[in-house]
């Protein structure tokens, strides 16, 4: 969040926040070796390859939602299996996601089959890009840091989404952390992740 000269807070656009998140997430995906693809992740239902495919699918389908078009999450394509250049393709699609949510009107009105506020829908993609990058970093032994600029808006989105997300099994039960824990640790804990785990196991 930036501050204007008159002292009023200026809320960052979703596209701006995605650009920051992508700058940190893309190197994590680029750093995944082929030998790591079968390893476990903090997401119990996904190994590394399936989680990359899931995140890949998210950043492709949420480009459509930014343009108020229909998305399709009925199945997840195996984009990792489509060729050795999947890391480069992921980076290009991440750039396209940023562009889509930076376009005029992307945050206005409603988006998606559930007719949710467009900014909240964009925040869902931002959340996946951020927390799944953490999942993948932990699973593959990489360093991953998220700028505080991204954490505060995501914390607000998670608070709004959590009841429904937990009822659908998308979030786990909150993990206890200290009240003075860093913001990103509290964000991870709110989604049901243990922020102190050091690997996929």
CSV table of C-alpha atoms in Angstrom, one decimal:
chain,number,residue,atom,x,y,z
A,1,UNK,CA,0.0,0.0,0.0
A,2,UNK,CA,1.4,3.4,-1.0
A,3,UNK,CA,0.8,6.7,0.7
A,4,UNK,CA,-0.2,9.8,-1.3
A,5,UNK,CA,1.3,13.2,-0.5
A,6,UNK,CA,-1.8,14.3,1.3
A,7,UNK,CA,-1.4,11.5,3.8
A,8,UNK,CA,-4.3,9.3,2.4
A,9,UNK,CA,-3.6,5.7,1.8
A,10,UNK,CA,-3.6,4.6,-1.8
A,11,UNK,CA,-4.6,0.9,-2.3
A,12,UNK,CA,-2.4,-1.0,-4.7
A,13,UNK,CA,-4.1,-2.5,-7.7
A,14,UNK,CA,-4.3,-6.3,-8.0
A,15,UNK,CA,-2.2,-6.2,-11.1
A,16,UNK,CA,0.5,-4.3,-9.2
A,17,UNK,CA,0.5,-6.8,-6.4
A,18,UNK,CA,0.5,-9.7,-8.8
A,19,UNK,CA,3.6,-8.2,-10.5
A,20,UNK,CA,5.4,-8.2,-7.1
A,21,UNK,CA,4.2,-11.7,-6.3
A,22,UNK,CA,5.2,-13.1,-9.7
A,23,UNK,CA,8.7,-11.5,-9.4
A,24,UNK,CA,9.2,-13.8,-6.4
A,25,UNK,CA,7.2,-16.9,-7.5
A,26,UNK,CA,8.6,-17.3,-11.0
A,27,UNK,CA,12.2,-17.9,-9.8
A,28,UNK,CA,10.9,-20.6,-7.4
A,29,UNK,CA,9.2,-22.5,-10.3
A,30,UNK,CA,12.3,-22.0,-12.5
A,31,UNK,CA,14.5,-23.5,-9.7
A,32,UNK,CA,12.6,-26.8,-9.6
A,33,UNK,CA,14.7,-29.6,-10.9
A,34,UNK,CA,13.2,-32.5,-12.8
A,35,UNK,CA,14.3,-34.9,-10.0
A,36,UNK,CA,12.2,-32.9,-7.5
A,37,UNK,CA,8.9,-33.3,-9.4
A,38,UNK,CA,7.8,-36.5,-7.6
A,39,UNK,CA,8.5,-35.1,-4.1
A,40,UNK,CA,5.8,-34.3,-1.5
A,41,UNK,CA,4.6,-30.7,-0.8
A,42,UNK,CA,2.9,-29.1,2.2
A,43,UNK,CA,-0.3,-29.6,0.2
A,44,UNK,CA,-1.1,-33.3,1.1
A,45,UNK,CA,-3.0,-33.9,-2.1
A,46,UNK,CA,-0.2,-32.7,-4.4
A,47,UNK,CA,3.3,-33.8,-5.3
A,48,UNK,CA,5.6,-31.1,-6.8
A,49,UNK,CA,4.6,-31.8,-10.4
A,50,UNK,CA,0.8,-31.8,-9.7
A,51,UNK,CA,1.1,-28.6,-7.6
A,52,UNK,CA,3.0,-26.9,-10.5
A,53,UNK,CA,0.3,-28.0,-12.9
A,54,UNK,CA,-2.4,-26.7,-10.5
A,55,UNK,CA,-0.7,-23.3,-10.1
A,56,UNK,CA,-0.1,-23.2,-13.9
A,57,UNK,CA,-3.8,-23.8,-14.5
A,58,UNK,CA,-4.8,-21.1,-12.0
A,59,UNK,CA,-2.7,-18.4,-13.7
A,60,UNK,CA,-4.1,-19.4,-17.1
A,61,UNK,CA,-7.7,-19.5,-16.1
A,62,UNK,CA,-7.7,-16.4,-14.0
A,63,UNK,CA,-6.6,-14.4,-17.0
A,64,UNK,CA,-10.0,-15.2,-18.4
A,65,UNK,CA,-11.7,-14.1,-15.2
A,66,UNK,CA,-9.9,-10.7,-15.4
A,67,UNK,CA,-11.6,-10.2,-18.8
A,68,UNK,CA,-15.0,-11.3,-17.3
A,69,UNK,CA,-14.9,-14.5,-19.3
A,70,UNK,CA,-15.8,-18.0,-18.1
A,71,UNK,CA,-13.1,-20.2,-16.6
A,72,UNK,CA,-12.8,-24.0,-16.5
A,73,UNK,CA,-11.5,-25.8,-13.5
A,74,UNK,CA,-13.1,-29.1,-14.3
A,75,UNK,CA,-9.8,-30.7,-15.1
A,76,UNK,CA,-6.1,-29.8,-14.8
A,77,UNK,CA,-3.9,-30.2,-17.9
A,78,UNK,CA,-0.4,-31.7,-17.5
A,79,UNK,CA,1.5,-28.7,-18.7
A,80,UNK,CA,4.7,-29.9,-17.1
A,81,UNK,CA,4.4,-33.0,-19.3
A,82,UNK,CA,4.0,-30.9,-22.5
A,83,UNK,CA,7.7,-30.2,-23.0
A,84,UNK,CA,10.9,-29.3,-21.3
A,85,UNK,CA,10.2,-25.6,-21.6
A,86,UNK,CA,7.5,-25.6,-19.0
A,87,UNK,CA,9.4,-23.3,-16.7
A,88,UNK,CA,9.6,-20.7,-19.5
A,89,UNK,CA,6.0,-21.1,-20.3
A,90,UNK,CA,5.0,-20.7,-16.7
A,91,UNK,CA,6.9,-17.4,-16.6
A,92,UNK,CA,5.1,-16.2,-19.8
A,93,UNK,CA,1.7,-17.1,-18.4
A,94,UNK,CA,2.6,-15.3,-15.1
A,95,UNK,CA,3.4,-12.2,-17.1
A,96,UNK,CA,0.1,-12.6,-19.0
A,97,UNK,CA,-1.8,-12.9,-15.6
A,98,UNK,CA,-0.2,-9.6,-14.4
A,99,UNK,CA,-1.2,-7.9,-17.7
A,100,UNK,CA,-4.7,-9.2,-17.5
A,101,UNK,CA,-5.3,-7.9,-14.0
A,102,UNK,CA,-3.6,-4.6,-14.8
A,103,UNK,CA,-6.0,-3.9,-17.7
A,104,UNK,CA,-8.5,-1.1,-17.3
A,105,UNK,CA,-11.7,-2.5,-15.7
A,106,UNK,CA,-10.3,-5.8,-14.6
A,107,UNK,CA,-11.1,-5.0,-10.9
A,108,UNK,CA,-14.5,-3.5,-11.6
A,109,UNK,CA,-17.9,-5.3,-11.3
A,110,UNK,CA,-18.2,-9.0,-10.8
A,111,UNK,CA,-16.3,-11.9,-12.2
A,112,UNK,CA,-16.6,-15.7,-12.2
A,113,UNK,CA,-19.5,-18.1,-12.1
A,114,UNK,CA,-20.2,-17.2,-8.4
A,115,UNK,CA,-20.5,-13.5,-9.4
A,116,UNK,CA,-18.0,-12.4,-6.8
A,117,UNK,CA,-16.5,-8.9,-6.7
A,118,UNK,CA,-13.7,-8.8,-9.3
A,119,UNK,CA,-11.1,-7.5,-6.9
A,120,UNK,CA,-11.7,-10.5,-4.6
A,121,UNK,CA,-11.5,-12.9,-7.5
A,122,UNK,CA,-8.2,-11.3,-8.4
A,123,UNK,CA,-7.0,-11.7,-4.8
A,124,UNK,CA,-7.7,-15.4,-5.0
A,125,UNK,CA,-5.2,-15.7,-7.9
A,126,UNK,CA,-2.8,-13.6,-6.0
A,127,UNK,CA,-3.2,-15.8,-3.0
A,128,UNK,CA,-2.5,-19.0,-5.0
A,129,UNK,CA,0.5,-17.4,-6.6
A,130,UNK,CA,1.9,-16.4,-3.3
A,131,UNK,CA,1.2,-19.4,-1.0
A,132,UNK,CA,1.8,-22.1,-3.6
A,133,UNK,CA,5.1,-20.5,-4.4
A,134,UNK,CA,5.9,-21.0,-0.7
A,135,UNK,CA,4.6,-24.6,-0.9
A,136,UNK,CA,6.9,-25.3,-3.8
A,137,UNK,CA,9.9,-23.5,-2.2
A,138,UNK,CA,9.5,-25.6,1.0
A,139,UNK,CA,9.1,-28.8,-1.0
A,140,UNK,CA,12.3,-28.1,-3.0
A,141,UNK,CA,14.5,-26.5,-0.4
A,142,UNK,CA,14.5,-23.0,-1.9
A,143,UNK,CA,14.5,-19.6,-0.2
A,144,UNK,CA,11.3,-17.7,-0.7
A,145,UNK,CA,10.3,-14.3,0.8
A,146,UNK,CA,7.2,-12.3,0.2
A,147,UNK,CA,7.2,-8.5,0.4
A,148,UNK,CA,5.0,-7.0,3.1
A,149,UNK,CA,3.3,-5.0,0.4
A,150,UNK,CA,1.5,-8.2,-0.7
A,151,UNK,CA,0.8,-9.7,2.7
A,152,UNK,CA,-1.6,-7.1,4.1
A,153,UNK,CA,-4.1,-7.2,1.2
A,154,UNK,CA,-3.9,-11.0,1.2
A,155,UNK,CA,-4.6,-11.2,4.9
A,156,UNK,CA,-7.8,-9.2,4.3
A,157,UNK,CA,-8.8,-11.5,1.5
A,158,UNK,CA,-8.1,-14.7,3.5
A,159,UNK,CA,-10.3,-13.4,6.3
A,160,UNK,CA,-13.1,-12.9,3.9
A,161,UNK,CA,-12.7,-16.2,2.1
A,162,UNK,CA,-11.8,-18.4,5.0
A,163,UNK,CA,-15.2,-19.6,6.2
A,164,UNK,CA,-16.2,-20.8,2.7
A,165,UNK,CA,-12.8,-22.1,1.8
A,166,UNK,CA,-12.6,-24.2,5.0
A,167,UNK,CA,-16.1,-25.6,4.4
A,168,UNK,CA,-15.0,-26.6,0.9
A,169,UNK,CA,-11.7,-28.1,2.1
A,170,UNK,CA,-9.6,-25.5,0.3
A,171,UNK,CA,-8.2,-24.2,3.6
A,172,UNK,CA,-7.3,-26.4,6.5
A,173,UNK,CA,-8.0,-25.4,10.1
A,174,UNK,CA,-5.9,-22.5,11.3
A,175,UNK,CA,-2.4,-23.4,12.7
A,176,UNK,CA,-1.6,-21.7,16.0
A,177,UNK,CA,1.2,-19.1,15.8
A,178,UNK,CA,2.4,-16.4,18.1
A,179,UNK,CA,0.3,-13.2,18.1
A,180,UNK,CA,3.5,-11.2,17.2
A,181,UNK,CA,4.5,-13.6,14.4
A,182,UNK,CA,5.4,-12.0,11.1
A,183,UNK,CA,2.5,-11.2,8.8
A,184,UNK,CA,3.3,-13.9,6.3
A,185,UNK,CA,3.5,-16.6,8.9
A,186,UNK,CA,0.1,-15.6,10.2
A,187,UNK,CA,-1.2,-15.6,6.7
A,188,UNK,CA,0.1,-19.1,6.0
A,189,UNK,CA,-1.3,-20.3,9.4
A,190,UNK,CA,-4.7,-18.9,8.5
A,191,UNK,CA,-4.8,-21.1,5.4
A,192,UNK,CA,-4.0,-24.2,7.4
A,193,UNK,CA,-0.3,-24.3,6.7
A,194,UNK,CA,2.5,-24.8,9.3
A,195,UNK,CA,4.7,-21.8,8.5
A,196,UNK,CA,7.7,-23.5,10.3
A,197,UNK,CA,7.9,-26.6,8.2
A,198,UNK,CA,11.1,-26.8,6.3
A,199,UNK,CA,10.3,-29.4,3.6
A,200,UNK,CA,7.4,-31.1,1.9
A,201,UNK,CA,7.4,-33.9,4.5
